[in-house]
Amino acid sequence: MSRRLSAIFFLTIFLSFAATSFAQTASVPSPKSVLGFTPGDDRTIAGWSQITDYFERLDRASDRVLVQTLGQSTLKRPMIVAFISARENILALAKYKEIQQQLADPRKITQNLQRDRLLANGKVVVAISCSIHSTEIVASQMSMQLAYELATAQDAETREILQNTILLLIPSPNPDGVDIVANWYRKTLNTPYEGREPPELYHHYAGHDDNRDWFMLNLKETQLITRLLWHDWFPQIVYDVHQQGSNGSRFFIPPFYDPPNPNISPLLLRQVGLIGHKVAADLQAAGFKGVLTNALYDTWWHGGFRTAPYFHNSIGILSEAASARLMSPATVTTEQLARSSTRGMRNATESTTNFPDPWPAGEWRPRDIMSMELISSRSILEMASKFRGEYLRNFYELGRANVEAAGKGEPQAYLIPAGQARDEAVAKLIGTLIDQGVEVYRLDRELHAVLTTPVLRRTNPSAEKLGNYRRLPLLTSPAMPEVPLGSYIIFLAQPQRSNILALFEPQIYPNRLTALGEAERPYDVAGWTLPLQMGVEAPAVIAIKEQGNERKLTLLKDVNEVRADLALALQKGDESPIKNPVKQPVRVGIYKGATSNMDEGWTRYIFDTFNVPYTSVHDVEVRQGALNSKFDALIFTSQPATQIVNGNAPGTLPQEYTGGITETGVKNLKEFVTNGGMLICFDNACDMAIKEFNLPLKNTLDGVRSSEFYCPGSIVALDVDNKHPIASMLPATLPAYFINSSAFAATSDANVRVIARYAKDNVLLSGWLLGEDKLRGQIALAEVGVGKGRVVLFGFRPQHRGQAWATLPLIWNALSTAVNNTSED
Ligand SMILES: [Zn+2]
């Protein structure tokens, strides 16, 4: 070939290549061409329909993108996921899903050859989820840019990522919240309130607690995504993109802080750390400052989007970018940075090994957040791609190790015996396990087994103050009694062994104190043992007596089988099938102030789930009075008294969102009770009733330092007077949820009827309790007569996060006695 010819030849090849790639990218719309702005621009925001519209266009235009609708959110918005990968992978998604399902359950793989073939052919599945917390809004906007870049890039590195990975991009697992924030942001733009957070819960029931639901699966959103991730796709890596406060580090990425959850495999913690350091290094290389690792966020608590993966043998990554003011820029001063301190970071101006390059103060924009999140996402995809084989092998091996480790020095199984008289709770517990992919069997023939129920005991009497506990086995059946037919059994020899242990064992949070002897706050709660919270007996099975071929078990496919076994109504459509447990018609009002309150949201969730009718009562109605004409019972969920009475301060929000029930409202509440109404208060709200009604009780934990008493989310034991109608039919000992809650002492006996006390001994059932002596024997639940009516004071949270089903009957019983009640005193 002559030089000229060859030049033309190469030019032709180049032009045709450029033309194809140009044609392909030109037809894929950029976010800007659709939205009219580039995501992340100051003071712009895309709502949910704009986001879903953009992804639909991407699906149509790009053969690298496939969008799937998962179902509907709580407020009926479409939930979507975008699969992004190379064209040939997108065409073969069914094949890759099948590979993932086999790798997720090593019991399905019987031959080494079969395993090797799966490992050679599989792709690393990465899930990225944006803005589950809706005020942490930037990631939802970033999702469009990330998808666009992956759909259009032609460089070799991106192509390699697309070849080796399948990305499941969730633009938001809380679409309702994206709109709540977008509508509010637009409404307040160019007003003095621009950039303020909306005063309402950004999830209809859960608000910020929408990320506290990943083992309980109360919410539609967690149910749909749990199905996507842990029934269908089993991602090897899950990246949950968040934002934190404005004044600290610019970006947190793992490794996490202590303590680790003992049920998380060390290999997973190492892999989490490796990815975190890669992200941190890439951000540093790109010139970003203020990246923090090994601080604040820990892996102890089970229940977040990024913690659920550990219990499915996958890697969970969290990032927390510093927030701007929603989509408006913020200004951060050096003084603010210097005052910002947390576990693992003395302040945000000091250079340390885990924070080597502090950010200088200044303007902080949504664009900064978005750029860091794009780099972080890219960095994780690169790792997934470059170490494809290792990620698949580790995932498979962790599942295998779980199956093989079972029974060695630990129970063989957990049992849910038949005949507990807590049928709805049993059905919910088993349904929740099945929905997470845990195998649950029904006993179709009686078994003989050795059972034990582990309990927590102080290590020695003087350890009471230090909160040191250990687990003691409580043998209940050395004689191998018969386990009745119709009981349910959950064997540990399954890939989710660590999940079962983490949900069924009592937690013993390590006793962690600061240098000053104060309690070091855990990131979230310290204890959550699910059967305990739900009041369901679930002993561990130490041994099963095998009699020939007698074991007859049925693997349950879904919760409706359990409901059928228990002769409960079956699930119909979207409505909860549970029968209203309140024994008489009662007009219930649940107070809903202008200040968003998650405890109020969870209360509505529980009432809706149990089909107990109620009305939300706003400040204005309490101020108007004549409450007896509308209600028999009013519930004030946990909220500080000042918030209830004063509401949001004037000037902090538009006027219609300021002010509380005021002193007039307090007077009307008093009148309501005096005339025969029932006022029910949960936890913090009790302070309002005690103070304003001058009740003969005091909160004995008021003002106690955390070096003396601390209980940040634990399950504690109550001694219950079940002769009282409010505790009727309940066991004499009941587990209750205590989260920096209240304990009372009577200042006079007049009109106080104690229904439950914190146990006289061995109060802690699961979690962390420092200074047990401060809680022992104090009043946990009381009823006080006022005029013709009553005030019912719950010191704890009887419906905490929709998880504390053990104590729900106390609410239903109280309401069952609310009508025509005349105080006996
Ligand atoms: Zn968050």
mmCIF file of N, CA, C and O in Angstrom, residues 227-303:
data_model
loop_
_atom_site.group_PDB
_atom_site.id
_atom_site.type_symbol
_atom_site.label_atom_id
_atom_site.label_comp_id
_atom_site.label_asym_id
_atom_site.label_seq_id
_atom_site.Cartn_x
_atom_site.Cartn_y
_atom_site.Cartn_z
ATOM 1 N N ARG A 227 -36.469 -7.466 47.398
ATOM 2 C CA ARG A 227 -36.755 -8.499 46.388
ATOM 3 C C ARG A 227 -35.767 -8.394 45.226
ATOM 4 O O ARG A 227 -35.188 -9.386 44.792
ATOM 5 N N LEU A 228 -35.557 -7.182 44.745
ATOM 6 C CA LEU A 228 -34.628 -6.980 43.624
ATOM 7 C C LEU A 228 -33.221 -7.468 43.973
ATOM 8 O O LEU A 228 -32.577 -8.169 43.187
ATOM 9 N N LEU A 229 -32.758 -7.074 45.173
ATOM 10 C CA LEU A 229 -31.369 -7.374 45.517
ATOM 11 C C LEU A 229 -31.180 -8.791 46.035
ATOM 12 O O LEU A 229 -30.230 -9.466 45.637
ATOM 13 N N TRP A 230 -32.061 -9.260 46.931
ATOM 14 C CA TRP A 230 -31.730 -10.497 47.657
ATOM 15 C C TRP A 230 -32.589 -11.691 47.277
ATOM 16 O O TRP A 230 -32.459 -12.753 47.855
ATOM 17 N N HIS A 231 -33.476 -11.499 46.275
ATOM 18 C CA HIS A 231 -34.148 -12.645 45.679
ATOM 19 C C HIS A 231 -33.685 -12.834 44.241
ATOM 20 O O HIS A 231 -33.595 -13.945 43.754
ATOM 21 N N ASP A 232 -33.435 -11.701 43.568
ATOM 22 C CA ASP A 232 -33.184 -11.783 42.138
ATOM 23 C C ASP A 232 -31.704 -11.638 41.772
ATOM 24 O O ASP A 232 -31.167 -12.468 41.060
ATOM 25 N N TRP A 233 -31.033 -10.595 42.258
ATOM 26 C CA TRP A 233 -29.754 -10.208 41.675
ATOM 27 C C TRP A 233 -28.507 -10.396 42.526
ATOM 28 O O TRP A 233 -27.408 -10.404 42.005
ATOM 29 N N PHE A 234 -28.619 -10.486 43.812
ATOM 30 C CA PHE A 234 -27.481 -10.736 44.703
ATOM 31 C C PHE A 234 -26.223 -9.940 44.306
ATOM 32 O O PHE A 234 -25.192 -10.516 43.961
ATOM 33 N N PRO A 235 -26.312 -8.615 44.361
ATOM 34 C CA PRO A 235 -25.127 -7.821 43.991
ATOM 35 C C PRO A 235 -23.940 -8.140 44.895
ATOM 36 O O PRO A 235 -24.114 -8.363 46.090
ATOM 37 N N GLN A 236 -22.748 -8.181 44.306
ATOM 38 C CA GLN A 236 -21.546 -8.389 45.120
ATOM 39 C C GLN A 236 -21.173 -7.109 45.886
ATOM 40 O O GLN A 236 -20.543 -7.169 46.922
ATOM 41 N N ILE A 237 -21.568 -5.956 45.307
ATOM 42 C CA ILE A 237 -21.236 -4.676 45.948
ATOM 43 C C ILE A 237 -22.489 -3.796 45.939
ATOM 44 O O ILE A 237 -23.160 -3.676 44.908
ATOM 45 N N VAL A 238 -22.785 -3.217 47.096
ATOM 46 C CA VAL A 238 -23.900 -2.265 47.197
ATOM 47 C C VAL A 238 -23.328 -0.941 47.691
ATOM 48 O O VAL A 238 -22.654 -0.903 48.725
ATOM 49 N N TYR A 239 -23.587 0.106 46.948
ATOM 50 C CA TYR A 239 -23.083 1.431 47.332
ATOM 51 C C TYR A 239 -24.275 2.333 47.611
ATOM 52 O O TYR A 239 -25.107 2.576 46.744
ATOM 53 N N ASP A 240 -24.353 2.818 48.848
ATOM 54 C CA ASP A 240 -25.472 3.631 49.298
ATOM 55 C C ASP A 240 -24.965 5.071 49.465
ATOM 56 O O ASP A 240 -24.105 5.333 50.308
ATOM 57 N N VAL A 241 -25.494 5.980 48.661
ATOM 58 C CA VAL A 241 -24.932 7.328 48.570
ATOM 59 C C VAL A 241 -25.736 8.317 49.433
ATOM 60 O O VAL A 241 -26.912 8.550 49.182
ATOM 61 N N HIS A 242 -25.071 8.864 50.439
ATOM 62 C CA HIS A 242 -25.717 9.781 51.400
ATOM 63 C C HIS A 242 -25.001 11.118 51.477
ATOM 64 O O HIS A 242 -23.940 11.305 50.897
ATOM 65 N N GLN A 243 -25.593 12.034 52.257
ATOM 66 C CA GLN A 243 -24.927 13.271 52.653
ATOM 67 C C GLN A 243 -25.031 13.418 54.164
ATOM 68 O O GLN A 243 -25.980 12.939 54.776
ATOM 69 N N GLN A 244 -24.047 14.114 54.720
ATOM 70 C CA GLN A 244 -24.039 14.382 56.160
ATOM 71 C C GLN A 244 -24.211 15.890 56.375
ATOM 72 O O GLN A 244 -24.528 16.617 55.446
ATOM 73 N N GLY A 245 -23.973 16.349 57.609
ATOM 74 C CA GLY A 245 -24.070 17.780 57.904
ATOM 75 C C GLY A 245 -23.081 18.597 57.082
ATOM 76 O O GLY A 245 -22.185 18.045 56.443
ATOM 77 N N SER A 246 -23.233 19.912 57.108
ATOM 78 C CA SER A 246 -22.423 20.782 56.235
ATOM 79 C C SER A 246 -21.035 21.082 56.791
ATOM 80 O O SER A 246 -20.134 21.412 56.032
ATOM 81 N N ASN A 247 -20.859 20.991 58.113
ATOM 82 C CA ASN A 247 -19.689 21.635 58.719
ATOM 83 C C ASN A 247 -18.505 20.729 59.046
ATOM 84 O O ASN A 247 -17.511 21.199 59.576
ATOM 85 N N GLY A 248 -18.623 19.437 58.748
ATOM 86 C CA GLY A 248 -17.528 18.533 59.088
ATOM 87 C C GLY A 248 -16.678 18.191 57.877
ATOM 88 O O GLY A 248 -16.369 19.056 57.044
ATOM 89 N N SER A 249 -16.289 16.907 57.781
ATOM 90 C CA SER A 249 -15.499 16.476 56.632
ATOM 91 C C SER A 249 -16.327 16.691 55.368
ATOM 92 O O SER A 249 -17.556 16.765 55.419
ATOM 93 N N ARG A 250 -15.644 16.775 54.227
ATOM 94 C CA ARG A 250 -16.369 16.954 52.954
ATOM 95 C C ARG A 250 -16.960 15.639 52.475
ATOM 96 O O ARG A 250 -17.937 15.624 51.730
ATOM 97 N N PHE A 251 -16.335 14.537 52.880
ATOM 98 C CA PHE A 251 -16.765 13.245 52.335
ATOM 99 C C PHE A 251 -16.265 12.160 53.259
ATOM 100 O O PHE A 251 -15.080 12.077 53.547
ATOM 101 N N PHE A 252 -17.200 11.336 53.737
ATOM 102 C CA PHE A 252 -16.789 10.153 54.483
ATOM 103 C C PHE A 252 -16.907 8.945 53.578
ATOM 104 O O PHE A 252 -17.870 8.802 52.818
ATOM 105 N N ILE A 253 -15.928 8.070 53.682
ATOM 106 C CA ILE A 253 -15.953 6.793 52.969
ATOM 107 C C ILE A 253 -15.299 5.773 53.906
ATOM 108 O O ILE A 253 -14.423 6.130 54.685
ATOM 109 N N PRO A 254 -15.724 4.491 53.890
ATOM 110 C CA PRO A 254 -15.095 3.506 54.787
ATOM 111 C C PRO A 254 -13.599 3.365 54.502
ATOM 112 O O PRO A 254 -13.152 3.795 53.447
ATOM 113 N N PRO A 255 -12.827 2.694 55.378
ATOM 114 C CA PRO A 255 -13.210 1.860 56.513
ATOM 115 C C PRO A 255 -14.076 2.590 57.560
ATOM 116 O O PRO A 255 -13.944 3.800 57.737
ATOM 117 N N PHE A 256 -14.890 1.782 58.240
ATOM 118 C CA PHE A 256 -15.793 2.300 59.248
ATOM 119 C C PHE A 256 -15.091 2.419 60.596
ATOM 120 O O PHE A 256 -13.927 2.042 60.756
ATOM 121 N N TYR A 257 -15.853 2.911 61.577
ATOM 122 C CA TYR A 257 -15.367 3.037 62.948
ATOM 123 C C TYR A 257 -15.780 1.791 63.734
ATOM 124 O O TYR A 257 -16.557 0.969 63.249
ATOM 125 N N ASP A 258 -15.286 1.674 64.957
ATOM 126 C CA ASP A 258 -15.666 0.560 65.824
ATOM 127 C C ASP A 258 -16.989 0.851 66.519
ATOM 128 O O ASP A 258 -17.337 2.010 66.689
ATOM 129 N N PRO A 259 -17.684 -0.157 67.014
ATOM 130 C CA PRO A 259 -17.353 -1.577 66.935
ATOM 131 C C PRO A 259 -17.940 -2.233 65.693
ATOM 132 O O PRO A 259 -18.982 -1.809 65.208
ATOM 133 N N PRO A 260 -17.256 -3.284 65.203
ATOM 134 C CA PRO A 260 -17.849 -4.044 64.099
ATOM 135 C C PRO A 260 -18.887 -5.018 64.647
ATOM 136 O O PRO A 260 -18.795 -5.439 65.799
ATOM 137 N N ASN A 261 -19.855 -5.365 63.840
ATOM 138 C CA ASN A 261 -20.801 -6.409 64.228
ATOM 139 C C ASN A 261 -20.079 -7.756 64.159
ATOM 140 O O ASN A 261 -19.472 -8.076 63.137
ATOM 141 N N PRO A 262 -20.124 -8.539 65.256
ATOM 142 C CA PRO A 262 -19.356 -9.790 65.282
ATOM 143 C C PRO A 262 -19.819 -10.812 64.240
ATOM 144 O O PRO A 262 -19.101 -11.777 63.967
ATOM 145 N N ASN A 263 -20.998 -10.620 63.674
ATOM 146 C CA ASN A 263 -21.475 -11.580 62.667
ATOM 147 C C ASN A 263 -21.062 -11.218 61.249
ATOM 148 O O ASN A 263 -21.426 -11.913 60.297
ATOM 149 N N ILE A 264 -20.329 -10.117 61.081
ATOM 150 C CA ILE A 264 -19.853 -9.773 59.737
ATOM 151 C C ILE A 264 -18.501 -10.437 59.517
ATOM 152 O O ILE A 264 -17.601 -10.313 60.346
ATOM 153 N N SER A 265 -18.379 -11.124 58.389
ATOM 154 C CA SER A 265 -17.130 -11.808 58.090
ATOM 155 C C SER A 265 -15.972 -10.806 57.996
ATOM 156 O O SER A 265 -16.094 -9.753 57.366
ATOM 157 N N PRO A 266 -14.830 -11.134 58.627
ATOM 158 C CA PRO A 266 -13.650 -10.254 58.525
ATOM 159 C C PRO A 266 -13.255 -9.996 57.070
ATOM 160 O O PRO A 266 -12.796 -8.897 56.730
ATOM 161 N N LEU A 267 -13.458 -10.976 56.202
ATOM 162 C CA LEU A 267 -13.115 -10.780 54.790
ATOM 163 C C LEU A 267 -13.949 -9.644 54.191
ATOM 164 O O LEU A 267 -13.447 -8.832 53.409
ATOM 165 N N LEU A 268 -15.213 -9.566 54.600
ATOM 166 C CA LEU A 268 -16.049 -8.469 54.097
ATOM 167 C C LEU A 268 -15.556 -7.117 54.610
ATOM 168 O O LEU A 268 -15.464 -6.148 53.853
ATOM 169 N N LEU A 269 -15.202 -7.070 55.902
ATOM 170 C CA LEU A 269 -14.717 -5.795 56.448
ATOM 171 C C LEU A 269 -13.456 -5.342 55.716
ATOM 172 O O LEU A 269 -13.283 -4.161 55.427
ATOM 173 N N ARG A 270 -12.577 -6.295 55.385
ATOM 174 C CA ARG A 270 -11.355 -5.947 54.643
ATOM 175 C C ARG A 270 -11.683 -5.444 53.238
ATOM 176 O O ARG A 270 -11.073 -4.506 52.736
ATOM 177 N N GLN A 271 -12.665 -6.091 52.608
ATOM 178 C CA GLN A 271 -13.016 -5.669 51.248
ATOM 179 C C GLN A 271 -13.689 -4.303 51.242
ATOM 180 O O GLN A 271 -13.484 -3.496 50.337
ATOM 181 N N VAL A 272 -14.475 -4.048 52.287
ATOM 182 C CA VAL A 272 -15.083 -2.724 52.441
ATOM 183 C C VAL A 272 -13.977 -1.676 52.544
ATOM 184 O O VAL A 272 -14.001 -0.635 51.888
ATOM 185 N N GLY A 273 -12.972 -1.995 53.375
ATOM 186 C CA GLY A 273 -11.867 -1.064 53.563
ATOM 187 C C GLY A 273 -11.084 -0.822 52.282
ATOM 188 O O GLY A 273 -10.708 0.306 51.959
ATOM 189 N N LEU A 274 -10.876 -1.880 51.531
ATOM 190 C CA LEU A 274 -10.101 -1.772 50.290
ATOM 191 C C LEU A 274 -10.796 -0.842 49.295
ATOM 192 O O LEU A 274 -10.171 0.062 48.721
ATOM 193 N N ILE A 275 -12.088 -1.039 49.117
ATOM 194 C CA ILE A 275 -12.830 -0.171 48.189
ATOM 195 C C ILE A 275 -12.838 1.264 48.707
ATOM 196 O O ILE A 275 -12.647 2.218 47.953
ATOM 197 N N GLY A 276 -13.021 1.405 50.025
ATOM 198 C CA GLY A 276 -13.033 2.752 50.601
ATOM 199 C C GLY A 276 -11.736 3.492 50.336
ATOM 200 O O GLY A 276 -11.737 4.665 49.931
ATOM 201 N N HIS A 277 -10.631 2.801 50.527
ATOM 202 C CA HIS A 277 -9.338 3.461 50.295
ATOM 203 C C HIS A 277 -9.125 3.791 48.831
ATOM 204 O O HIS A 277 -8.519 4.808 48.491
ATOM 205 N N LYS A 278 -9.627 2.952 47.955
ATOM 206 C CA LYS A 278 -9.513 3.238 46.516
ATOM 207 C C LYS A 278 -10.280 4.533 46.190
ATOM 208 O O LYS A 278 -9.775 5.410 45.487
ATOM 209 N N VAL A 279 -11.499 4.632 46.735
ATOM 210 C CA VAL A 279 -12.300 5.841 46.505
ATOM 211 C C VAL A 279 -11.563 7.064 47.066
ATOM 212 O O VAL A 279 -11.426 8.093 46.398
ATOM 213 N N ALA A 280 -11.065 6.927 48.308
ATOM 214 C CA ALA A 280 -10.377 8.058 48.944
ATOM 215 C C ALA A 280 -9.158 8.477 48.124
ATOM 216 O O ALA A 280 -8.905 9.674 47.921
ATOM 217 N N ALA A 281 -8.400 7.487 47.617
ATOM 218 C CA ALA A 281 -7.205 7.802 46.830
ATOM 219 C C ALA A 281 -7.583 8.473 45.513
ATOM 220 O O ALA A 281 -6.933 9.439 45.082
ATOM 221 N N ASP A 282 -8.642 7.993 44.875
ATOM 222 C CA ASP A 282 -9.065 8.596 43.603
ATOM 223 C C ASP A 282 -9.552 10.037 43.797
ATOM 224 O O ASP A 282 -9.314 10.906 42.959
ATOM 225 N N LEU A 283 -10.251 10.274 44.917
ATOM 226 C CA LEU A 283 -10.711 11.642 45.197
ATOM 227 C C LEU A 283 -9.527 12.561 45.441
ATOM 228 O O LEU A 283 -9.468 13.690 44.948
ATOM 229 N N GLN A 284 -8.544 12.035 46.193
ATOM 230 C CA GLN A 284 -7.334 12.826 46.459
ATOM 231 C C GLN A 284 -6.607 13.131 45.148
ATOM 232 O O GLN A 284 -6.215 14.267 44.899
ATOM 233 N N ALA A 285 -6.462 12.104 44.310
ATOM 234 C CA ALA A 285 -5.762 12.285 43.030
ATOM 235 C C ALA A 285 -6.483 13.316 42.162
ATOM 236 O O ALA A 285 -5.856 14.026 41.383
ATOM 237 N N ALA A 286 -7.799 13.388 42.293
ATOM 238 C CA ALA A 286 -8.558 14.357 41.492
ATOM 239 C C ALA A 286 -8.556 15.741 42.138
ATOM 240 O O ALA A 286 -9.207 16.664 41.639
ATOM 241 N N GLY A 287 -7.842 15.887 43.260
ATOM 242 C CA GLY A 287 -7.675 17.207 43.858
ATOM 243 C C GLY A 287 -8.713 17.571 44.916
ATOM 244 O O GLY A 287 -8.786 18.718 45.348
ATOM 245 N N PHE A 288 -9.509 16.603 45.350
ATOM 246 C CA PHE A 288 -10.513 16.912 46.383
ATOM 247 C C PHE A 288 -9.913 16.802 47.774
ATOM 248 O O PHE A 288 -9.147 15.887 48.070
ATOM 249 N N LYS A 289 -10.303 17.729 48.619
ATOM 250 C CA LYS A 289 -9.805 17.765 49.999
ATOM 251 C C LYS A 289 -10.914 17.381 50.967
ATOM 252 O O LYS A 289 -12.090 17.392 50.626
ATOM 253 N N GLY A 290 -10.504 17.062 52.186
ATOM 254 C CA GLY A 290 -11.484 16.859 53.251
ATOM 255 C C GLY A 290 -12.111 15.481 53.276
ATOM 256 O O GLY A 290 -13.223 15.328 53.777
ATOM 257 N N VAL A 291 -11.401 14.475 52.728
ATOM 258 C CA VAL A 291 -11.959 13.111 52.737
ATOM 259 C C VAL A 291 -11.568 12.411 54.046
ATOM 260 O O VAL A 291 -10.407 12.383 54.428
ATOM 261 N N LEU A 292 -12.576 11.854 54.711
ATOM 262 C CA LEU A 292 -12.409 11.230 56.021
ATOM 263 C C LEU A 292 -12.717 9.741 55.934
ATOM 264 O O LEU A 292 -13.688 9.340 55.290
ATOM 265 N N THR A 293 -11.865 8.928 56.574
ATOM 266 C CA THR A 293 -12.167 7.500 56.718
ATOM 267 C C THR A 293 -12.107 7.147 58.207
ATOM 268 O O THR A 293 -11.728 7.991 59.031
ATOM 269 N N ASN A 294 -12.463 5.926 58.565
ATOM 270 C CA ASN A 294 -12.326 5.398 59.934
ATOM 271 C C ASN A 294 -12.917 6.327 60.999
ATOM 272 O O ASN A 294 -12.256 6.643 61.991
ATOM 273 N N ALA A 295 -14.107 6.787 60.788
ATOM 274 C CA ALA A 295 -14.702 7.697 61.769
ATOM 275 C C ALA A 295 -16.225 7.535 61.798
ATOM 276 O O ALA A 295 -16.819 7.059 60.839
ATOM 277 N N LEU A 296 -16.781 7.948 62.903
ATOM 278 C CA LEU A 296 -18.221 8.091 63.135
ATOM 279 C C LEU A 296 -19.092 6.876 62.804
ATOM 280 O O LEU A 296 -19.713 6.296 63.679
ATOM 281 N N TYR A 297 -19.135 6.487 61.545
ATOM 282 C CA TYR A 297 -20.077 5.455 61.107
ATOM 283 C C TYR A 297 -19.499 4.068 61.395
ATOM 284 O O TYR A 297 -18.354 3.792 61.061
ATOM 285 N N ASP A 298 -20.338 3.198 62.008
ATOM 286 C CA ASP A 298 -19.845 1.857 62.322
ATOM 287 C C ASP A 298 -20.706 0.790 61.656
ATOM 288 O O ASP A 298 -21.686 1.098 60.980
ATOM 289 N N THR A 299 -20.311 -0.467 61.853
ATOM 290 C CA THR A 299 -21.060 -1.560 61.225
ATOM 291 C C THR A 299 -21.823 -2.386 62.259
ATOM 292 O O THR A 299 -22.280 -3.483 61.967
ATOM 293 N N TRP A 300 -21.933 -1.884 63.497
ATOM 294 C CA TRP A 300 -22.564 -2.675 64.547
ATOM 295 C C TRP A 300 -24.017 -3.006 64.220
ATOM 296 O O TRP A 300 -24.446 -4.142 64.242
ATOM 297 N N TRP A 301 -24.759 -1.930 63.923
ATOM 298 C CA TRP A 301 -26.207 -2.058 63.814
ATOM 299 C C TRP A 301 -26.595 -2.680 62.479
ATOM 300 O O TRP A 301 -25.995 -2.442 61.448
ATOM 301 N N HIS A 302 -27.627 -3.497 62.534
ATOM 302 C CA HIS A 302 -28.144 -4.236 61.396
ATOM 303 C C HIS A 302 -29.424 -3.516 60.994
ATOM 304 O O HIS A 302 -30.277 -3.307 61.817
ATOM 305 N N GLY A 303 -29.595 -3.130 59.781
ATOM 306 C CA GLY A 303 -30.877 -2.516 59.437
ATOM 307 C C GLY A 303 -30.797 -1.388 58.429
ATOM 308 O O GLY A 303 -31.815 -0.807 58.058
#
